[in-house]
Amino acid sequence: MKRWGRRKEFRVLKNQDDFEAVGKSEVSTLVDRIPHESEEEYGLFILHDLPHDQSSALDIVAVHGLGGGWRKTWTDAESRKNWLRDYLPRQLESQGRQARVLSYGYNSGGILSKAVGNIDDVAQELLVRLQGRRSSSAEKSRPILFVAHSLGGVVVKKAMIIAHERSSKFGDLRDKVQAFVFLGVPHKGSDLAFWYKYVIEVSTNLQMGFAGNPNFVAHLQKNSETFANISTQSIERLQSPTIDIRTFYESDKILNQLIVDKSSAVLNLQNEIATQISSTNHRTICKFGAEEAQTYQPVWNAIFEITEHALFQQHLTLNNQITEHSVRKLSSIIELPRIKAGKLGMHEHSPHVSTYECSRNNALYAERTPTGRNKRTRKFTKAYLEPPRVLIGISHLDFSPHQPLRARANVSEVTPVSFRPLLETWADSRCYGISGSWLEIAPGDTDVQTGRCNTFGSDKTTTDERDMRIIRDVSFYHKYEEAPSVICYLVSIDSSKDRNHRIQVEALSITRSGFELHFRSWADSIVYELEAEWVAFSKDRDDMYALPDTIVGANTILRFPEKRFERPPACFLAFSYLDITSGRHVSIKVSVQDVNEAFTLIGFETWNDCHFWQIRVTGVAVL
């Protein structure tokens, strides 16, 4: 029988009858002001800033709900961590992505408030303030993501209505809004009784007073048709295929009342993905005590995927603005759209291959914050006009048998001229070496789509008594003319030392619009966390070929389709399947030994007392 593990995500154990829920969050209360931040309550405040001239970035705008505030709504009372400030920017930066984070504060009905206003005024003020924050040409080009809790979602929807109605004033803002993350936001259409009941429940059960703002009370209780009209009118603006909507709803009651249930929270639109966040109520659905919290993971995953999509679309727009003459003029210094691959190794392989050390050769004894990292920056052969996409896969592991296997490949600080690879371990794991391959994709190559998925917050399914899977549905940012080539490979592993390391990632059910990414373990293995990266591209490309999932031996030959390449391609390799005996060193490495126009020769090495049952790799050959 199986049981999902507590530390991160899943494990397989005997004598257990069912899955066990993991990652409960403590119920938090509203907190006071955080030191060193503005004492003002109302306005548009910056939680994480970027240079005014940085265009390749996202503007994330948070809007609080009833009785909330621009600080306290997003801050966990126990840890005093504001996830929008303390987790999100750093996590995006670790993925090579940048975002400015702003939080909007308005009088939603605080007990001591003396302001008088209605929701139309609040929504228009949001637009005016946001427009004022986007003054430079670079800032104006940034996509916008709204994150809203409770009533904040209604404010945001009203702002969108105003932006459409007053397009001459707010049209530029409207056109840059690409996504919404709704946290416990009510969407109940024209049901007047619901809106009246909603505000009564919130104000009573969450003990939020409205004595200082009689206009809001009137709109909430007596004129419920205001909210109903907003909800109805906003549907037309939200159901655009260019807009990405992620809806999250609570699972727990407050004083026996489920404030916003699934039927109220879900819009039922084609461009919406709705998810319940277990162990949250209407108050805690927007507060997360730690970035590892299970309640936070679905929200982080959604924002990261939105960011990837939004910046991808931004690159398309920027590249379409470059004339053919401009490209010819810049071609001597700017890398034109193409794809490249290389190695991030621990040793020098040959004089013509640019490699360098990406991890320490001595044992790593890391604390909670990963310290086993490379410190060097990789420079691109030529500069890009905009930062490219850079992917890293793991192709070499050397770990002690006495601690868990924890390895992660990532990238940060991606600029038009360089990037920093991160090959790391954490906690008490003892690592002797990690290395991998890199894949570099220019912004102009729109056919290549990429993304990451992990095992956080996903539905857990099994296929038989000794097989366990977590399945993630992946949608492409744009559809292909026919089902594309897709590869997926491991980028993060957290596996117990007490059982064999049995891990697999694979892409199944591939269609024009997406595929299923399967995380798999089996038998008695204990796996706490997995993360995989995927790459998709058209099958008829003459400069790329997806290497099939291949069992490696001492020397493995992979043949390319006949006449696919006119010259030897570069090859990107990464692990997709591991079955390694526990209690012994994990010491494995794959590398390209030789390559020509017809095939590539993959070498496999193992050392120490490592014992394995099967190792598989996947990859891409590129010109």
Coordinates of C-alpha atoms in Angstrom, one line a residue:
M1 CA 0.0 0.0 0.0
K2 CA 1.0 3.6 -0.5
R3 CA 1.3 6.7 1.5
W4 CA 2.4 10.2 0.5
G5 CA 5.3 11.5 2.5
R6 CA 5.1 14.4 4.9
R7 CA 8.4 16.2 4.3
K8 CA 7.7 17.3 0.8
E9 CA 5.4 15.3 -1.4
F10 CA 5.1 11.6 -1.7
R11 CA 6.3 8.3 -0.5
V12 CA 5.4 4.6 -0.9
L13 CA 5.0 2.5 2.3
K14 CA 3.7 -0.9 3.2
N15 CA 0.6 -1.6 5.4
Q16 CA -1.1 1.7 4.8
D17 CA -4.6 1.8 3.4
D18 CA -4.9 5.2 1.9
F19 CA -3.2 8.5 1.1
E20 CA -2.5 10.9 3.9
A21 CA -3.1 14.6 3.6
V22 CA 0.0 16.7 4.1
G23 CA 1.1 20.2 4.9
K24 CA -1.5 21.7 7.2
S25 CA -1.3 25.4 7.7
E26 CA -1.7 27.1 11.1
V27 CA -4.7 29.6 11.2
S28 CA -3.2 33.1 11.3
T29 CA -4.7 36.4 12.5
L30 CA -4.3 39.9 11.2
V31 CA -1.0 41.4 12.1
D32 CA 0.3 44.9 12.9
R33 CA 2.5 46.9 10.7
I34 CA 5.9 45.5 9.7
P35 CA 8.9 47.5 10.7
H36 CA 10.6 49.7 8.1
E37 CA 7.6 49.9 5.8
S38 CA 5.3 52.9 5.2
E39 CA 3.0 53.9 8.0
E40 CA 0.3 54.9 5.5
E41 CA -2.6 52.6 4.9
Y42 CA -3.9 53.7 1.5
G43 CA -2.1 53.9 -1.8
L44 CA 0.0 51.7 -4.1
F45 CA 3.1 50.5 -2.3
I46 CA 6.1 48.7 -3.7
L47 CA 7.1 45.5 -1.9
H48 CA 9.9 44.6 -4.4
D49 CA 11.3 47.1 -6.9
L50 CA 13.1 46.9 -10.2
P51 CA 15.1 49.5 -12.2
H52 CA 12.8 51.8 -14.2
D53 CA 14.6 50.8 -17.5
Q54 CA 14.1 47.1 -17.0
S55 CA 11.5 45.9 -19.6
S56 CA 11.9 42.1 -19.5
A57 CA 9.9 41.8 -16.3
L58 CA 6.4 41.5 -14.8
D59 CA 4.4 43.9 -12.7
I60 CA 2.5 41.9 -10.0
V61 CA -0.2 43.9 -8.3
A62 CA -1.9 42.6 -5.1
V63 CA -5.3 43.8 -4.0
H64 CA -6.6 42.9 -0.5
G65 CA -10.2 42.1 0.6
L66 CA -12.7 43.1 3.2
G67 CA -11.1 44.4 6.4
G68 CA -7.6 43.8 5.1
G69 CA -4.7 45.9 4.3
W70 CA -1.8 46.1 1.9
R71 CA 0.5 44.6 4.5
K72 CA -1.5 42.5 6.8
T73 CA -3.6 40.6 4.3
W74 CA -0.5 38.9 2.8
T75 CA 1.5 38.5 6.1
D76 CA 1.4 35.4 8.3
A77 CA 1.0 36.3 11.9
E78 CA 3.3 33.6 13.4
S79 CA 6.3 33.9 11.1
R80 CA 5.6 37.6 10.2
K81 CA 6.5 36.7 6.6
N82 CA 4.9 38.5 3.7
W83 CA 5.1 36.0 0.9
L84 CA 4.8 38.7 -1.8
R85 CA 7.9 40.4 -0.4
D86 CA 9.8 37.6 1.3
Y87 CA 9.4 34.6 -1.0
L88 CA 8.0 35.4 -4.4
P89 CA 10.6 37.8 -5.8
R90 CA 13.6 35.6 -4.7
Q91 CA 11.9 32.5 -6.1
L92 CA 11.3 34.1 -9.5
E93 CA 14.9 35.4 -9.6
S94 CA 16.2 31.9 -8.9
Q95 CA 14.3 30.9 -12.1
G96 CA 15.9 33.7 -14.1
R97 CA 12.7 35.8 -14.0
Q98 CA 12.1 39.3 -12.6
A99 CA 9.0 41.0 -11.2
R100 CA 8.1 44.2 -9.5
V101 CA 5.6 43.5 -6.7
L102 CA 3.1 46.2 -5.6
S103 CA 0.3 46.1 -3.1
Y104 CA -2.8 48.3 -3.2
G105 CA -4.3 49.6 0.0
Y106 CA -7.8 51.1 0.2
N107 CA -10.5 51.6 2.8
S108 CA -12.5 48.4 2.7
G109 CA -14.3 49.1 5.9
G110 CA -11.8 49.3 8.8
I111 CA -13.3 50.1 12.2
L112 CA -11.3 53.3 12.7
S113 CA -11.5 54.5 9.1
K114 CA -13.0 57.8 8.4
A115 CA -12.9 57.7 4.6
V116 CA -16.0 57.6 2.5
G117 CA -15.9 56.0 -0.9
N118 CA -17.5 53.4 -3.1
I119 CA -16.1 50.6 -5.2
D120 CA -16.1 52.6 -8.4
D121 CA -13.9 55.2 -6.8
V122 CA -11.6 52.5 -5.4
A123 CA -11.2 50.8 -8.7
Q124 CA -10.5 53.9 -10.6
E125 CA -7.9 55.0 -8.1
L126 CA -6.2 51.7 -8.5
L127 CA -5.9 52.3 -12.3
V128 CA -4.7 55.9 -11.8
R129 CA -2.0 54.9 -9.2
L130 CA -0.8 51.9 -11.3
Q131 CA -0.6 54.1 -14.4
G132 CA 1.5 56.5 -12.4
R133 CA 3.9 53.7 -11.4
R134 CA 4.4 52.8 -15.0
S135 CA 6.0 56.0 -16.3
S136 CA 9.0 54.8 -18.3
S137 CA 8.7 53.1 -21.7
A138 CA 10.2 49.9 -20.2
E139 CA 7.7 49.9 -17.3
K140 CA 4.8 50.4 -19.8
S141 CA 5.9 47.3 -21.7
R142 CA 5.7 45.0 -18.7
P143 CA 2.8 42.5 -18.5
I144 CA 0.5 42.9 -15.5
L145 CA -0.6 40.1 -13.1
F146 CA -3.3 40.9 -10.5
V147 CA -3.4 38.9 -7.3
A148 CA -6.6 39.5 -5.4
H149 CA -8.2 38.2 -2.2
S150 CA -11.9 38.3 -1.4
L151 CA -13.4 41.7 -2.2
G152 CA -10.1 42.7 -3.9
G153 CA -11.2 40.5 -6.8
V154 CA -14.4 42.5 -7.2
V155 CA -12.3 45.7 -7.1
V156 CA -10.0 44.3 -9.8
K157 CA -12.9 43.3 -12.0
K158 CA -14.4 46.8 -11.7
A159 CA -11.1 48.2 -12.7
M160 CA -11.1 46.1 -15.8
I161 CA -14.6 47.3 -16.7
I162 CA -13.5 50.9 -16.3
A163 CA -10.3 50.3 -18.4
H164 CA -12.5 49.0 -21.2
E165 CA -15.0 51.8 -21.0
R166 CA -12.3 54.5 -20.8
S167 CA -9.9 53.0 -23.3
S168 CA -8.5 56.4 -24.4
K169 CA -7.3 56.9 -20.8
F170 CA -6.5 53.3 -19.6
G171 CA -6.2 51.3 -22.8
D172 CA -2.5 50.8 -22.5
L173 CA -3.0 49.3 -19.0
R174 CA -5.9 47.2 -20.1
D175 CA -3.8 45.7 -23.0
K176 CA -1.0 44.7 -20.6
V177 CA -3.2 42.8 -18.1
Q178 CA -2.4 39.2 -18.9
A179 CA -3.4 37.2 -15.8
F180 CA -5.3 37.1 -12.6
V181 CA -4.8 35.0 -9.4
F182 CA -8.0 35.0 -7.4
L183 CA -7.8 33.8 -3.8
G184 CA -11.2 33.3 -2.2
V185 CA -12.9 35.8 -4.6
P186 CA -16.6 35.6 -4.9
H187 CA -18.0 35.3 -8.5
K188 CA -21.7 34.8 -8.2
G189 CA -23.1 36.7 -11.1
S190 CA -26.5 38.3 -10.7
D191 CA -27.5 36.5 -7.5
L192 CA -28.4 39.4 -5.3
A193 CA -29.2 37.3 -2.3
F194 CA -25.7 35.8 -2.4
W195 CA -24.0 39.2 -2.3
Y196 CA -26.0 40.3 0.7
K197 CA -25.3 37.1 2.5
Y198 CA -21.6 37.3 1.6
V199 CA -20.9 40.6 3.3
I200 CA -22.9 39.6 6.4
E201 CA -20.9 36.4 6.8
V202 CA -17.6 38.1 6.2
S203 CA -18.3 41.1 8.5
T204 CA -19.7 38.9 11.3
N205 CA -17.5 35.8 11.2
L206 CA -14.2 37.5 10.5
Q207 CA -15.1 40.3 12.9
M208 CA -14.5 43.1 10.4
G209 CA -16.3 46.3 11.2
F210 CA -17.6 48.9 8.8
A211 CA -18.7 51.6 11.1
G212 CA -16.2 54.1 9.6
N213 CA -17.4 53.7 6.0
P214 CA -21.1 53.9 5.6
N215 CA -20.9 54.2 1.8
F216 CA -19.3 50.7 1.6
V217 CA -21.9 49.3 4.0
A218 CA -24.7 50.7 1.7
H219 CA -23.1 49.2 -1.4
L220 CA -22.5 45.8 0.2
Q221 CA -25.9 45.3 1.9
K222 CA -28.5 47.5 0.4
N223 CA -27.2 47.8 -3.2
S224 CA -26.1 44.2 -3.8
E225 CA -26.9 44.8 -7.5
T226 CA -23.6 46.8 -7.7
F227 CA -21.6 43.7 -7.1
A228 CA -23.9 41.6 -9.2
N229 CA -23.5 44.0 -12.1
I230 CA -19.7 44.0 -11.8
S231 CA -19.6 40.2 -11.8
T232 CA -21.8 39.9 -14.8
Q233 CA -20.1 42.7 -16.8
S234 CA -16.6 41.5 -16.1
I235 CA -17.2 38.1 -17.7
E236 CA -16.9 39.5 -21.2
R237 CA -13.5 41.1 -20.2
L238 CA -12.1 38.0 -18.4
Q239 CA -12.9 35.3 -20.9
S240 CA -10.4 36.4 -23.5
P241 CA -8.0 33.6 -24.6
T242 CA -5.1 36.0 -24.1
I243 CA -5.8 36.2 -20.3
D244 CA -4.8 33.5 -17.9
I245 CA -7.0 33.0 -14.8
R246 CA -6.0 30.9 -11.7
T247 CA -8.8 30.5 -9.2
F248 CA -8.2 29.2 -5.6
Y249 CA -10.9 28.5 -3.1
E250 CA -10.8 27.6 0.6
S251 CA -11.6 24.2 2.2
D252 CA -12.2 25.1 5.8
K253 CA -15.0 26.9 7.6
I254 CA -14.9 29.9 10.0
L255 CA -17.4 29.6 12.8
N256 CA -19.2 26.9 10.8
Q257 CA -19.4 29.1 7.7
L258 CA -17.7 28.4 4.4
I259 CA -17.4 32.0 3.3
V260 CA -16.7 31.5 -0.4
D261 CA -17.3 27.9 -1.5
K262 CA -16.4 26.3 -4.8
S263 CA -19.6 27.2 -6.6
S264 CA -19.1 30.9 -5.7
A265 CA -15.4 31.0 -6.4
V266 CA -15.2 29.3 -9.8
L267 CA -15.9 31.4 -12.9
N268 CA -16.2 28.3 -15.2
L269 CA -14.4 29.9 -18.0
Q270 CA -12.3 28.1 -20.6
N271 CA -9.2 30.2 -19.7
E272 CA -9.5 29.4 -16.0
I273 CA -7.9 26.7 -13.8
A274 CA -9.6 26.3 -10.5
T275 CA -8.0 24.6 -7.5
Q276 CA -8.9 24.1 -3.9
I277 CA -6.2 24.8 -1.3
S278 CA -6.6 22.3 1.5
S279 CA -6.3 23.4 5.1
T280 CA -7.2 27.0 4.4
N281 CA -10.1 29.2 5.3
H282 CA -11.2 32.6 3.9
R283 CA -8.6 34.4 6.0
T284 CA -5.6 32.0 5.7
I285 CA -5.9 31.4 1.9
C286 CA -3.8 34.4 1.3
K287 CA -1.2 34.0 4.1
F288 CA 1.7 31.5 4.0
G289 CA 4.1 31.0 6.9
A290 CA 6.9 29.5 4.8
E291 CA 7.8 29.1 1.1
E292 CA 7.9 25.3 1.7
A293 CA 4.3 25.3 3.0
Q294 CA 1.9 23.0 1.1
T295 CA -0.7 25.7 1.1
Y296 CA 1.7 28.0 -0.8
Q297 CA 2.9 25.6 -3.4
P298 CA -0.1 25.7 -5.8
V299 CA -0.1 29.5 -5.7
W300 CA 3.7 29.7 -6.4
N301 CA 3.3 27.1 -9.3
A302 CA 0.5 29.2 -10.8
I303 CA 2.4 32.5 -10.6
F304 CA 5.6 31.0 -12.0
E305 CA 3.7 29.4 -15.0
I306 CA 1.9 32.8 -15.6
T307 CA 5.2 34.6 -15.4
E308 CA 6.8 32.2 -18.0
H309 CA 3.8 32.7 -20.3
A310 CA 3.7 36.5 -19.9
L311 CA 7.4 37.0 -20.5
F312 CA 7.3 34.7 -23.5
Q313 CA 4.5 36.8 -25.0
Q314 CA 6.4 39.9 -24.2
H315 CA 9.5 38.6 -26.0
L316 CA 7.3 37.9 -29.0
T317 CA 6.0 41.5 -29.0
L318 CA 9.5 43.0 -28.6
N319 CA 11.0 40.8 -31.3
N320 CA 8.1 41.7 -33.7
Q321 CA 9.0 45.3 -33.3
I322 CA 12.5 44.9 -34.6
T323 CA 12.7 45.6 -38.3
E324 CA 14.6 43.4 -40.7
H325 CA 17.0 46.4 -41.2
S326 CA 17.6 46.6 -37.5
V327 CA 18.4 42.9 -37.2
R328 CA 20.9 43.1 -40.1
K329 CA 22.5 46.1 -38.4
L330 CA 22.8 44.4 -35.0
S331 CA 23.7 40.9 -36.3
S332 CA 27.4 41.4 -35.6
I333 CA 26.8 41.9 -31.9
I334 CA 23.4 40.4 -31.2
E335 CA 22.7 36.7 -31.2
L336 CA 20.0 36.0 -33.8
P337 CA 17.2 33.5 -33.0
R338 CA 18.7 30.1 -32.6
I339 CA 19.2 27.3 -30.1
K340 CA 22.4 26.3 -28.5
A341 CA 23.5 23.6 -26.1
G342 CA 26.6 23.0 -24.0
K343 CA 28.1 21.4 -21.0
L344 CA 28.3 22.5 -17.4
G345 CA 30.9 20.0 -16.1
M346 CA 33.2 19.6 -13.2
H347 CA 36.2 18.8 -15.5
E348 CA 37.7 20.2 -18.7
H349 CA 36.6 17.9 -21.5
S350 CA 38.5 19.2 -24.5
P351 CA 40.1 22.4 -25.7
H352 CA 37.2 23.4 -28.0
V353 CA 34.4 22.9 -25.5
S354 CA 33.9 25.7 -23.0
T355 CA 33.3 24.1 -19.6
Y356 CA 34.0 25.1 -16.1
E357 CA 33.5 23.9 -12.5
C358 CA 29.8 24.2 -11.4
S359 CA 30.1 22.5 -8.0
R360 CA 32.6 21.9 -5.3
N361 CA 34.7 18.8 -5.5
N362 CA 34.9 18.4 -1.7
A363 CA 32.0 17.3 0.4
L364 CA 29.1 19.7 1.0
Y365 CA 27.6 20.2 4.4
A366 CA 24.8 22.6 3.7
E367 CA 22.5 24.2 6.1
R368 CA 18.8 24.9 5.5
T369 CA 19.8 27.5 2.9
P370 CA 21.6 25.7 0.0
T371 CA 25.3 26.4 0.1
G372 CA 26.6 23.8 -2.3
R373 CA 26.5 26.1 -5.3
N374 CA 28.7 27.1 -8.1
K375 CA 29.8 30.8 -8.0
R376 CA 30.7 31.4 -11.6
T377 CA 28.8 33.0 -14.5
R378 CA 28.5 31.6 -18.0
K379 CA 28.8 34.1 -20.8
F380 CA 27.0 33.7 -24.0
T381 CA 29.0 33.5 -27.2
K382 CA 27.3 36.7 -28.4
A383 CA 25.0 39.1 -26.6
Y384 CA 21.2 38.9 -27.1
L385 CA 18.8 41.7 -27.5
E386 CA 16.7 40.3 -24.6
P387 CA 17.6 37.6 -22.1
P388 CA 17.2 34.1 -23.6
R389 CA 15.7 31.1 -22.0
V390 CA 18.3 28.9 -20.3
L391 CA 17.5 25.4 -19.2
I392 CA 19.8 23.0 -17.1
G393 CA 19.5 19.3 -16.7
I394 CA 21.3 16.9 -14.3
S395 CA 23.7 14.4 -16.0
H396 CA 26.1 13.7 -13.1
L397 CA 25.5 12.8 -9.5
D398 CA 28.0 11.8 -6.8
F399 CA 26.5 11.5 -3.3
S400 CA 27.2 9.7 0.0
P401 CA 25.0 6.7 0.9
H402 CA 24.5 8.0 4.5
Q403 CA 22.3 11.0 3.8
P404 CA 19.3 11.5 1.5
L405 CA 19.9 12.2 -2.2
R406 CA 19.1 15.9 -2.6
A407 CA 20.1 17.5 -5.9
R408 CA 18.8 20.5 -7.8
A409 CA 19.6 22.2 -11.1
N410 CA 18.5 25.8 -11.7
V411 CA 19.5 29.0 -13.3
S412 CA 19.5 32.6 -12.1
E413 CA 20.7 36.1 -13.2
V414 CA 19.9 35.6 -16.8
T415 CA 20.9 38.7 -18.8
P416 CA 21.4 39.4 -22.5
V417 CA 25.1 38.5 -22.0
S418 CA 25.3 35.8 -19.3
F419 CA 23.6 33.5 -16.8
R420 CA 24.5 31.8 -13.6
P421 CA 23.9 28.1 -13.3
L422 CA 22.9 26.7 -9.9
L423 CA 23.8 23.1 -9.2
E424 CA 23.1 22.6 -5.5
T425 CA 22.3 20.4 -2.5
W426 CA 20.8 21.2 0.8
A427 CA 20.1 20.2 4.5
D428 CA 22.5 17.4 5.7
S429 CA 23.1 15.7 2.3
R430 CA 26.8 15.0 1.5
C431 CA 27.5 15.8 -2.2
Y432 CA 30.8 15.2 -3.9
G433 CA 29.7 16.4 -7.3
I434 CA 26.8 17.5 -9.5
S435 CA 27.0 18.6 -13.1
G436 CA 24.8 18.9 -16.1
S437 CA 24.1 20.2 -19.6
W438 CA 22.6 23.6 -20.5
L439 CA 20.2 24.5 -23.3
E440 CA 20.0 28.1 -24.5
I441 CA 17.0 29.3 -26.5
A442 CA 16.8 32.7 -28.0
P443 CA 13.7 34.9 -27.4
G444 CA 12.9 34.9 -31.1
D445 CA 12.5 31.1 -31.3
T446 CA 8.7 31.0 -30.6
D447 CA 8.3 27.4 -31.7
V448 CA 10.2 26.1 -28.6
Q449 CA 8.1 26.1 -25.5
T450 CA 9.4 25.2 -22.1
G451 CA 8.2 24.9 -18.5
R452 CA 8.6 23.3 -15.1
C453 CA 6.3 21.1 -13.0
N454 CA 6.8 19.6 -9.5
T455 CA 5.0 17.3 -7.1
F456 CA 3.7 20.0 -4.8
G457 CA -0.1 20.3 -4.4
S458 CA -1.0 17.8 -7.2
D459 CA -3.6 15.1 -7.3
K460 CA -2.1 11.8 -6.3
T461 CA -3.1 8.7 -8.2
T462 CA -1.9 5.1 -8.3
T463 CA -2.1 2.5 -11.1
D464 CA -1.5 -0.6 -9.1
E465 CA -0.3 -1.9 -5.7
R466 CA 3.4 -1.2 -6.4
D467 CA 3.2 1.8 -8.7
M468 CA 2.6 5.4 -7.7
R469 CA 2.2 8.4 -9.9
I470 CA 1.5 12.1 -9.7
I471 CA 0.2 13.5 -12.9
R472 CA 0.3 17.2 -14.0
D473 CA -1.7 18.4 -17.0
V474 CA 0.4 20.8 -19.0
S475 CA -1.1 23.2 -21.6
F476 CA 1.1 24.7 -24.2
Y477 CA 1.2 28.5 -24.4
H478 CA 0.1 28.2 -28.1
K479 CA -1.1 25.2 -30.0
Y480 CA 1.0 23.4 -32.6
E481 CA -0.2 22.4 -36.0
E482 CA 0.4 18.8 -35.0
A483 CA 1.5 17.0 -31.8
P484 CA 5.1 18.2 -31.1
S485 CA 8.2 16.5 -29.8
V486 CA 8.3 16.7 -26.0
I487 CA 11.1 15.7 -23.7
C488 CA 11.1 16.0 -19.9
Y489 CA 13.9 15.4 -17.4
L490 CA 14.7 15.7 -13.7
V491 CA 15.9 19.0 -12.3
S492 CA 15.2 18.4 -8.5
I493 CA 15.3 15.2 -6.4
D494 CA 14.7 14.6 -2.7
S495 CA 14.8 10.9 -2.1
S496 CA 15.3 9.0 1.2
K497 CA 18.5 7.1 1.8
D498 CA 16.6 4.2 3.4
R499 CA 15.1 2.8 0.2
N500 CA 16.2 2.4 -3.3
H501 CA 16.0 5.6 -5.4
R502 CA 13.3 4.7 -7.9
I503 CA 12.3 7.8 -9.9
Q504 CA 10.9 8.5 -13.4
V505 CA 9.5 11.5 -15.3
E506 CA 7.8 11.1 -18.7
A507 CA 5.5 12.9 -21.1
L508 CA 2.4 11.0 -22.1
S509 CA -0.8 11.7 -24.1
I510 CA 0.9 14.4 -26.2
T511 CA -1.5 16.5 -28.3
R512 CA -1.4 19.8 -30.2
S513 CA -2.4 21.7 -27.1
G514 CA -0.6 19.9 -24.3
F515 CA 0.4 16.7 -22.5
E516 CA 0.5 14.8 -19.2
L517 CA 3.7 14.9 -17.2
H518 CA 3.9 11.8 -15.0
F519 CA 6.1 11.7 -11.9
R520 CA 6.5 8.0 -10.9
S521 CA 8.0 5.9 -8.2
W522 CA 7.4 2.3 -7.3
A523 CA 7.9 -0.6 -4.7
D524 CA 8.9 0.7 -1.3
S525 CA 10.8 3.8 -2.3
I526 CA 10.4 7.0 -0.3
V527 CA 10.5 10.2 -2.4
Y528 CA 9.8 13.5 -0.8
E529 CA 10.0 15.9 -3.8
L530 CA 10.5 15.8 -7.5
E531 CA 10.7 18.6 -10.1
A532 CA 10.9 18.2 -13.9
E533 CA 11.5 20.5 -16.8
W534 CA 10.0 20.0 -20.2
V535 CA 10.8 21.2 -23.7
A536 CA 8.4 21.1 -26.7
F537 CA 9.0 21.9 -30.4
S538 CA 7.7 21.0 -33.8
K539 CA 8.7 17.6 -35.1
D540 CA 9.5 18.9 -38.6
R541 CA 12.3 21.3 -37.5
D542 CA 15.5 20.6 -39.4
D543 CA 17.8 22.0 -36.6
M544 CA 16.5 20.1 -33.6
Y545 CA 15.8 16.4 -32.8
A546 CA 14.4 15.0 -29.6
L547 CA 16.6 12.2 -28.3
P548 CA 14.3 9.3 -27.2
D549 CA 14.2 8.1 -23.6
T550 CA 17.2 5.7 -23.7
I551 CA 18.6 3.1 -21.3
V552 CA 22.3 3.8 -21.1
G553 CA 25.2 1.3 -20.9
A554 CA 28.9 1.6 -21.2
N555 CA 28.6 3.1 -24.7
T556 CA 25.2 3.8 -26.2
I557 CA 24.7 4.9 -29.8
L558 CA 21.7 7.1 -30.6
R559 CA 21.1 7.6 -34.3
F560 CA 19.5 10.7 -35.8
P561 CA 16.9 10.5 -38.6
E562 CA 18.6 10.2 -42.0
K563 CA 19.8 13.5 -43.5
R564 CA 18.5 15.5 -40.5
F565 CA 21.7 17.3 -39.8
E566 CA 24.2 18.7 -42.3
R567 CA 26.9 19.0 -39.7
P568 CA 27.5 17.5 -36.2
P569 CA 24.9 18.9 -33.7
A570 CA 25.4 19.8 -30.1
C571 CA 23.7 17.5 -27.6
F572 CA 21.8 18.3 -24.4
L573 CA 21.5 15.3 -22.0
A574 CA 19.7 14.9 -18.7
F575 CA 18.5 12.0 -16.4
S576 CA 14.8 11.0 -16.8
Y577 CA 14.9 7.6 -15.0
L578 CA 16.8 6.4 -11.9
D579 CA 16.7 3.0 -10.2
I580 CA 19.7 2.9 -7.8
T581 CA 20.3 0.7 -4.8
S582 CA 20.3 2.3 -1.4
G583 CA 23.0 2.0 1.2
R584 CA 25.7 2.6 -1.5
H585 CA 27.1 5.7 -3.1
V586 CA 25.1 7.3 -5.9
S587 CA 27.9 7.8 -8.4
I588 CA 26.7 8.0 -12.0
K589 CA 27.5 10.2 -15.0
V590 CA 26.5 10.4 -18.7
S591 CA 28.2 12.5 -21.3
V592 CA 28.6 12.8 -25.0
Q593 CA 31.7 11.0 -26.1
D594 CA 31.4 11.5 -29.8
V595 CA 28.9 13.0 -32.3
N596 CA 28.6 13.4 -36.1
E597 CA 25.8 14.0 -38.6
A598 CA 24.4 10.5 -38.2
F599 CA 24.6 9.6 -34.5
T600 CA 25.9 10.5 -31.1
L601 CA 27.8 8.2 -28.8
I602 CA 26.8 8.5 -25.1
G603 CA 29.2 7.4 -22.5
F604 CA 28.2 6.1 -19.0
E605 CA 30.4 6.0 -16.0
T606 CA 29.9 4.7 -12.4
W607 CA 32.4 4.3 -9.6
N608 CA 32.8 3.7 -5.9
D609 CA 30.4 0.9 -4.7
C610 CA 27.4 2.3 -6.7
H611 CA 24.9 -0.3 -7.8
F612 CA 22.1 0.5 -10.2
W613 CA 19.4 -1.4 -12.0
Q614 CA 18.6 1.0 -14.8
I615 CA 19.5 4.6 -15.8
R616 CA 17.8 6.5 -18.6
V617 CA 18.5 9.8 -20.3
T618 CA 16.7 12.0 -22.7
G619 CA 17.8 15.2 -24.5
V620 CA 17.9 17.3 -27.6
A621 CA 20.3 17.4 -30.5
V622 CA 20.6 21.0 -32.0
L623 CA 22.5 22.8 -34.7

